[in-house]
Amino acid sequence: MTQFAAYTIIGLSLGGIFALAALGIVLIYRVTGVLNFAHGAMGMFSTFVAWQVFYGTPHTGMAPWMVTAEAIGAGLLFAVVLGLVLELAVFRWVRNRPQITKAVITIGVLLALQSAASLIWKNNQYHLPIYLAPQTSTFKIADVPIGANYVVIVIVALGLAFGLAAFLRGTAFGRAMRAVSDDPTAASLWGVRVDMVGAVSWMLGSLIAAVAGILITPFINFDTTSLTLLIVDSLAAALIGGLVSLPMTVLGGFLLGLLETYPTMWIQSLGLPRLIALLVILAVLILRSPRGLPAVAK
Amino acid sequence: MTMLRIRNLGVRFGGVVALHGVSLDLNRGEILGLIGPNGAGKTTLFNCISGVIAPNEGTIHFEGRSLRFAPPHERARRGIARTFQNLQLWGSMTVLENLELPIDAIARRNTLSDALGLPFSHYAERAASERARAILHALGLGRYRDRLAADLPAGIQRRVELGRALAMRPKLVLLDEPAAGLDAGETEQLAKLLHKVRERFRVSMLLVDHDMSLVMRVCDYIYVLDFGKVLSRGEPPVVRNDQKVIAAYLGEPTPELVEASPTVPEPVITTTIPDAPQLPRTDAVEVAGETGTLLEVTGMAAGYAHLEVIRDIDLTVQAGEVVACIGANGAGKTTTLRAISGVIRPRAGRVTFGGHDITGARPEHIARLGLAHIPEGRGLFPRLSVEDTLRLAVDAAGKPERLEAAYDVFPRLKQRCRQAVGTLSGGEQQMVAMARAILTQPRLLMIDEMSQGLAPTIVCQLFQMIDVFRQQGTAVLLVEQFVESALAVADRAYIFEHGSIVHEAPAEELRRDRGLISGSYLGSAPDSTEAIEVAANGNGHHRVLDPELMEILSMRVPAEVKRALEERAEREGRSAGALALELLEEVNHTQ
Amino acid sequence: MMPGHIVRFAIAIVAFAILARLPVGLDPAFQFDAALAVIWGFGILSLVLLTGYAGQVSLCQATFAGVAAYGAGMTVAGMHGGYLLGIIIGVLAATVLGVIVGLPALRLHGITLAIVTLGIALVFDKYVFQDHIFDWFTGGTGGWQVTQASLFGIPVDSSKHLLTAYDVMLALFCMVAVLMVNLHQSGAGRRFRAIRDSELAASTMGVNLARYKLLAFALSASIAGMGGSFYPLIAGSVSPQPFWVFTSLQLAAIGVLMGVRYVPAAALGGLFMAVVPDVLTRYGHGTFMNRFNYDISYDWFQLAVGVLLVLQLILLPDGVWGDIRAKALRAWDVVRMKPREEVRPA
């Protein structure tokens, strides 16, 4: 029972990370129509920037929490700039291209970011994570010890999800973003600055990817590829929400996290979680796909 | 003999009923017309027959066999071919290849043999190519043979689509809007072509079109769809004089309709024209005081990709004026509005709005200058709630947030303010679009096909809103399929034909002189008796040819005999079918 | 045979003669690159059929090659079969996987299909090729070792007879390439292209969508598998790394970059993918003008591929070969003094 509870907590925190990454994917996809295969790679790069600041620069005379804050701040700032640069340099120019072309462009971005990162940080695995809460701090609920870092992830994931929802629902800019996601041409006819909305959603999406990347560091021996390939699990979670619904995406993320964690109670395998993710994608897609020819159903 | 028998067909998309209890019979050799306003379910019916979507209920039988479990390609093999309203040619293939494909798709060619280039494939290839060339020749498309289909103008593409459908050796051809974008002369040619096609290729046809003149002229029998139901059916003259049809099609609500239809919605707009005191008047005084030329378009040309749709457009709108643009489908009205509001870039010419040169400016920039464009399909955001949509309008225009002004005019929107716009009815959606103009008080409002797919009573009330805008000081540029209503409310009108403006006149004048519009808009006027005669003649020979004879004729006849028959028919200026009948009778006599 | 067939056949023979001479006399590492270029050439060729002709997206082409490589390795090293049998088993395995991957494609399209195929690539990379459950197929941690192999009695194993293997592969590649061009110009090819341009029109004009989509996936997988099944031969062993998920992504990227609709782009892409990284890693370090030290590694290659792909999709949507081809055609028109036909709007 205790073991089950422990795995549940691990699954939930893993799910929180999937949910976060998926949120960014859905946000960018809905507003700009780009399905971002490079989302994992963007998060990876920002995470490594944060890691570099954390471990690679001298912090004489700084309190530990300040070092953490500085590293995370640097990572997030980098993420925002990265999102903006990508939008300005690449995706602004291909807005009217077919969706699949835009997706292939993100594959180019993925390859470039991944190899750039492994040029800088080499292909080693990194074991030194960034902890938001002290590594050793745990508390107990009904005799189950819970690491504070796990709780942090769940809280951050839910907080960001609700924050994003509130931003989209409650602010003028959020309304503009939703309008652009429904119909960019119509939105421009209503006077919405579509370019700016696109840039902001890339910055936000990149930011969320960075948060997910930084949060996952305590749980895996991370390297440039494993974080990049997080994209598959995130896309699976995003597909549970149909690439549209934010609440369903978050739910899908947590669900997928649990699904991928429970089997590891019995089987220790690198690839099994991915197989589960794939099966979930397939099941969801087949259930969701409309009757008739896709060309008409669209 | 019934070739196509449809019973009780029903289709729902989510909560929207697209078709309900539709029954239809098509006889062999017949050209059946299917008409109705936009959104009446005509294309949905086509999609059901060709197997693209599965109906929720009802049956379709083709030549006595159910089509229920037949996938689209199986239906094609049984002899159902179709064309598409939004052209679906294979753009990266040449015209010839477009026609060859259906020929050998039916023939079940072997992939391996094709890759190896075995003799079998070689012969099949030659046969397909020859047949395709013959059809291209018959349709007068020979010179486009080696062009890529995507590079052709839309009118030619439509003819290629017809050719592609015929290449399949079909028994039934479904034609979806073959006359879209054609002018009166071309439509007449098309009518003749369709009769020729029926004779030469021995096909039955189901024809959907907006152009009443074409349908009336070509079809033997007509079904009228409205809101997914069969509103009326009969031979052309009967349908033409049916009051319900006139009401549905021309947007003139008649007392009979109001009585007959139990589902006429209660009045939805409370504002009456003479007194609209609850209208916000903050900037109105200032705006209404504006005089002079608001919008000036000179020598504008625009288009999409390879196609130039409009050219030499000169158009002005004075402050506070209501101007209508009328003309056939595809005449370039919508493209003109899109080029003005910046959705597409003009290729030539100049657009000035309120003193600013807005040629090629971004749409959001133009919108912020006070030019609101309600595009075809209303340009709303289906997932936004009504309230959020209205807030978006005032945010973007930088106006104070007083949504009450809109709710006063459209109380129904107040009730629905939390509902997503996509779940509203068409009429309510149009109210949301127009509420934007009330809240932001633009200097010019351009509305494209305001009445599309709406019930006549609602349309009538929406037109009253135009007068409200006029009082508010907003100039209006209308593109409208209901000419009558548009001219009733407009001050001035431009008539579009073939991507240019051919006439400009005060609305009053056009109201009096119907001849001016009918030529470009309605094809030839429906009241011309000549049209009826042609239609009757067109019907002529299918009554002579009984179904059994049609069966005999569709048997394999040696090519020489067929050619001799056709040549003689051409010499004598008669139809080959009639000639064959005569010859057969002779044979019977001698026996 | 039609005249077109003869011309294509002649071009293929000339191309074979030239390409077969290229690595002769070079050091073994370059000969290995040449053989690898053919393998990746097959990979991109499979993408030309699937994406370029039939319009279906796949991000798991390297997986097909990998399955064939393991299939061949298993047959030769695990079951002591002949190498020809190994190739057959390998290609069959890839084809079966192709059909399985094609099944979801009957319901999915575009980006969703891309996601699913990426998932499949990842599952094979991390699970099938690496998990102990599949040791019977993958030969365990060390993979299969292929040291002695012969085709039709001719020894072709990697250590001494690399060029023989290269010639065999190249001949097969040229043959498949010709068949694919034939296909493109014939009825079956038109059906694939019709599915790419408009599925709706294709199905209502008598094309059996399910049949031709599955056929496209099966053929594509078997072409990728043909390349893959030679891998144990030239490398001497099989490991998961050459067929991991990033190879699939690179294949897709380089295929699109070179022009995914054109068969010659496959040869171009294969060469690019095999030779450039090796040249970079071998000659890419040293000192420039006695002052700047530089060290170019494999990662620079992938970085370049990514950046080039992005630039190409913005600037030359039809790919490198498509662009060259269009320019050549235009030049040819100028030479013949043929006026360019203008399309007159209606």
XYZ file of N, CA and C in Angstrom, chain C residues 42-150:
327
model
N 18.407 4.636 -49.661
C 17.187 3.838 -49.625
C 16.175 4.444 -48.649
N 16.687 4.884 -47.503
C 15.795 5.477 -46.494
C 15.045 6.675 -47.062
N 15.757 7.541 -47.766
C 15.105 8.734 -48.310
C 14.219 8.361 -49.503
N 14.673 7.360 -50.274
C 13.848 6.889 -51.388
C 12.489 6.392 -50.872
N 12.524 5.708 -49.726
C 11.271 5.219 -49.173
C 10.363 6.386 -48.790
N 10.999 7.483 -48.379
C 10.229 8.670 -48.015
C 9.672 9.363 -49.259
N 10.421 9.277 -50.358
C 9.938 9.861 -51.617
C 8.636 9.166 -52.019
N 8.619 7.847 -51.886
C 7.406 7.120 -52.248
C 6.261 7.482 -51.304
N 6.563 7.445 -50.013
C 5.491 7.603 -49.029
C 5.007 9.048 -48.947
N 5.926 9.972 -48.792
C 5.556 11.371 -48.605
C 5.464 12.104 -49.937
N 6.472 11.892 -50.775
C 6.507 12.627 -52.030
C 5.399 12.213 -52.967
N 5.156 10.909 -53.085
C 4.105 10.452 -53.989
C 2.747 10.434 -53.297
N 2.675 9.682 -52.187
C 1.356 9.415 -51.602
C 0.948 10.436 -50.556
N 1.844 11.346 -50.179
C 1.462 12.416 -49.265
C 1.264 11.991 -47.820
N 1.772 10.801 -47.447
C 1.631 10.360 -46.063
C 2.894 10.734 -45.291
N 2.719 11.189 -44.058
C 3.855 11.641 -43.274
C 4.379 10.486 -42.432
N 5.696 10.342 -42.355
C 6.249 9.326 -41.467
C 7.539 9.822 -40.849
N 7.641 9.649 -39.547
C 8.871 9.989 -38.847
C 9.525 8.725 -38.308
N 9.273 7.574 -38.946
C 9.886 6.343 -38.437
C 10.532 5.532 -39.551
N 11.074 6.203 -40.563
C 11.690 5.450 -41.654
C 12.940 4.703 -41.199
N 13.720 5.301 -40.299
C 14.921 4.617 -39.819
C 14.537 3.372 -39.022
N 13.350 3.404 -38.404
C 12.890 2.229 -37.677
C 12.675 1.065 -38.638
N 12.084 1.342 -39.795
C 11.905 0.288 -40.795
C 13.270 -0.293 -41.179
N 14.224 0.601 -41.419
C 15.562 0.138 -41.779
C 16.159 -0.688 -40.646
N 15.953 -0.227 -39.417
C 16.518 -0.929 -38.265
C 15.933 -2.316 -38.102
N 14.607 -2.418 -38.252
C 13.965 -3.724 -38.130
C 14.529 -4.680 -39.178
N 14.737 -4.161 -40.405
C 15.293 -5.012 -41.458
C 16.727 -5.406 -41.118
N 17.489 -4.454 -40.559
C 18.874 -4.757 -40.202
C 18.918 -5.861 -39.154
N 18.070 -5.734 -38.125
C 18.041 -6.776 -37.097
C 17.530 -8.093 -37.662
N 16.543 -7.997 -38.556
C 16.016 -9.218 -39.174
C 17.107 -9.946 -39.937
N 17.869 -9.192 -40.712
C 18.950 -9.806 -41.483
C 20.014 -10.351 -40.542
N 20.362 -9.561 -39.514
C 21.372 -9.996 -38.558
C 20.960 -11.273 -37.858
N 19.673 -11.310 -37.456
C 19.164 -12.491 -36.760
C 19.260 -13.719 -37.668
N 18.887 -13.556 -38.933
C 18.901 -14.699 -39.847
C 20.316 -15.210 -40.062
N 21.240 -14.261 -40.262
C 22.602 -14.665 -40.618
C 23.384 -15.115 -39.387
N 23.397 -14.271 -38.352
C 24.231 -14.577 -37.194
C 23.510 -15.503 -36.205
N 22.200 -15.307 -36.061
C 21.468 -16.079 -35.062
C 21.042 -17.438 -35.589
N 20.634 -17.481 -36.848
C 20.102 -18.736 -37.381
C 21.005 -19.326 -38.464
N 22.139 -18.705 -38.695
C 23.144 -19.208 -39.637
C 22.560 -19.424 -41.030
N 21.679 -18.536 -41.443
C 21.124 -18.608 -42.794
C 22.047 -17.872 -43.757
N 21.775 -18.023 -45.054
C 22.550 -17.298 -46.042
C 22.179 -15.816 -46.013
N 23.054 -14.979 -46.572
C 22.753 -13.558 -46.483
C 21.555 -13.155 -47.339
N 21.387 -13.865 -48.454
C 20.236 -13.558 -49.294
C 18.943 -13.769 -48.514
N 18.900 -14.893 -47.785
C 17.743 -15.157 -46.937
C 17.598 -14.046 -45.897
N 18.753 -13.607 -45.374
C 18.736 -12.536 -44.390
C 18.077 -11.277 -44.951
N 18.441 -10.938 -46.180
C 17.847 -9.746 -46.801
C 16.348 -9.931 -46.966
N 15.959 -11.119 -47.401
C 14.529 -11.365 -47.615
C 13.764 -11.250 -46.301
N 14.298 -11.899 -45.257
C 13.632 -11.841 -43.953
C 13.582 -10.399 -43.458
N 14.693 -9.698 -43.600
C 14.741 -8.318 -43.142
C 13.706 -7.453 -43.840
N 13.646 -7.560 -45.163
C 12.694 -6.743 -45.921
C 11.263 -7.131 -45.557
N 11.040 -8.435 -45.390
C 9.694 -8.880 -45.002
C 9.302 -8.286 -43.657
N 10.234 -8.347 -42.701
C 9.930 -7.807 -41.370
C 9.572 -6.335 -41.471
N 10.361 -5.591 -42.258
C 10.076 -4.167 -42.412
C 8.718 -3.955 -43.066
N 8.401 -4.789 -44.064
C 7.126 -4.627 -44.765
C 5.953 -4.861 -43.818
N 6.090 -5.913 -42.987
C 5.014 -6.189 -42.031
C 4.824 -5.002 -41.101
N 5.944 -4.470 -40.605
C 5.839 -3.296 -39.735
C 5.210 -2.130 -40.497
N 5.568 -1.998 -41.771
C 4.999 -0.916 -42.578
C 3.488 -1.004 -42.652
N 2.991 -2.230 -42.841
C 1.534 -2.394 -42.909
C 0.906 -2.042 -41.568
N 1.579 -2.468 -40.477
C 1.021 -2.176 -39.149
C 0.995 -0.673 -38.916
N 2.079 0.008 -39.299
C 2.108 1.467 -39.126
C 1.082 2.115 -40.049
N 0.847 1.494 -41.205
C -0.109 2.062 -42.151
C -1.542 2.005 -41.657
N -1.828 1.048 -40.777
C -3.219 0.908 -40.328
C -3.771 2.171 -39.677
N -3.060 2.767 -38.703
C -3.616 4.026 -38.181
C -3.725 5.114 -39.240
N -2.872 5.021 -40.265
C -2.912 6.063 -41.304
C -4.230 6.050 -42.065
N -4.977 4.941 -41.947
C -6.277 4.918 -42.617
C -7.231 5.897 -41.959
N -7.029 6.139 -40.665
C -7.927 7.057 -39.967
C -7.280 8.412 -39.724
N -5.962 8.462 -39.728
C -5.291 9.705 -39.347
C -4.638 10.343 -40.559
N -4.227 11.564 -40.394
C -3.558 12.236 -41.508
C -2.765 13.403 -40.967
N -1.837 13.887 -41.779
C -1.102 15.106 -41.438
C -0.334 14.978 -40.128
N -0.490 15.994 -39.279
C 0.351 16.065 -38.092
C 0.075 14.941 -37.110
N -1.170 14.475 -37.023
C -1.438 13.405 -36.059
C -0.688 12.143 -36.473
N -0.626 11.909 -37.773
C 0.137 10.759 -38.260
C 1.618 10.951 -37.934
N 2.097 12.173 -38.044
C 3.493 12.450 -37.708
C 3.755 12.108 -36.242
N 2.827 12.489 -35.365
C 3.010 12.208 -33.940
C 3.061 10.699 -33.700
N 2.127 9.975 -34.304
C 2.063 8.531 -34.083
C 3.339 7.857 -34.575
N 3.807 8.243 -35.766
C 5.001 7.586 -36.290
C 6.232 7.956 -35.461
N 6.260 9.174 -34.931
C 7.366 9.531 -34.035
C 7.327 8.650 -32.792
N 6.103 8.427 -32.283
C 5.948 7.544 -31.119
C 6.457 6.146 -31.436
N 6.135 5.655 -32.611
C 6.582 4.313 -32.996
C 8.107 4.269 -33.065
N 8.699 5.303 -33.651
C 10.155 5.356 -33.739
C 10.781 5.305 -32.350
N 10.174 6.044 -31.431
C 10.728 6.109 -30.084
C 10.572 4.779 -29.355
N 9.429 4.139 -29.542
C 9.193 2.846 -28.893
C 10.208 1.826 -29.380
N 10.467 1.795 -30.672
C 11.432 0.828 -31.186
C 12.844 1.180 -30.716
N 13.153 2.481 -30.720
C 14.471 2.919 -30.290
C 14.734 2.531 -28.838
N 13.798 2.866 -27.950
C 14.044 2.698 -26.519
C 13.621 1.327 -25.995
N 12.725 0.664 -26.720
C 12.139 -0.546 -26.156
C 12.549 -1.776 -26.937
N 12.093 -1.865 -28.170
C 12.313 -3.092 -28.937
C 13.802 -3.333 -29.182
N 14.518 -2.276 -29.561
C 15.930 -2.468 -29.884
C 16.802 -2.599 -28.640
N 16.261 -2.257 -27.473
C 17.117 -2.206 -26.289
C 16.668 -3.089 -25.144
N 15.429 -3.566 -25.162
C 14.941 -4.308 -24.003
C 15.315 -5.780 -24.127
N 15.530 -6.389 -22.956
C 15.981 -7.782 -22.975
C 14.915 -8.737 -23.468
N 13.661 -8.317 -23.398
C 12.592 -9.186 -23.909
C 12.835 -9.530 -25.374
N 13.450 -8.607 -26.088
C 13.603 -8.795 -27.526
C 15.003 -9.255 -27.924
N 15.706 -9.870 -26.961
C 17.067 -10.301 -27.261
C 17.134 -11.282 -28.432
N 16.088 -12.107 -28.575
C 16.061 -13.069 -29.686
C 16.119 -12.357 -31.031
N 15.638 -11.130 -31.044
C 15.595 -10.380 -32.303
C 16.809 -9.475 -32.445
N 17.267 -8.945 -31.328
C 18.323 -7.940 -31.408
C 19.687 -8.509 -31.057
N 19.730 -9.738 -30.620
C 21.026 -10.331 -30.315
C 21.634 -9.815 -29.027
N 20.829 -9.268 -28.138
C 21.332 -8.834 -26.841
C 22.142 -7.557 -26.937
N 22.892 -7.282 -25.873
C 23.569 -5.998 -25.757
C 24.574 -5.767 -26.886
N 25.292 -6.817 -27.237
C 26.315 -6.642 -28.264
C 25.772 -6.590 -29.674
N 24.533 -6.983 -29.861
C 23.958 -7.050 -31.202
C 24.504 -8.253 -31.955
N 24.114 -8.382 -33.206
C 24.584 -9.499 -34.010
C 25.912 -9.151 -34.671
N 26.820 -10.138 -34.727
C 28.086 -9.942 -35.432
C 28.020 -10.712 -36.753
N 28.255 -10.019 -37.832
C 28.260 -10.683 -39.135
C 29.665 -10.565 -39.703
N 30.385 -11.689 -39.720
C 31.767 -11.624 -40.207
C 31.932 -12.308 -41.554
N 31.258 -13.409 -41.726
C 31.371 -14.137 -42.988
C 30.028 -14.079 -43.696
N 30.006 -13.582 -44.919
C 28.749 -13.566 -45.647
C 29.035 -13.584 -47.136
N 28.141 -14.202 -47.867
C 28.316 -14.191 -49.309
C 26.955 -14.111 -49.984
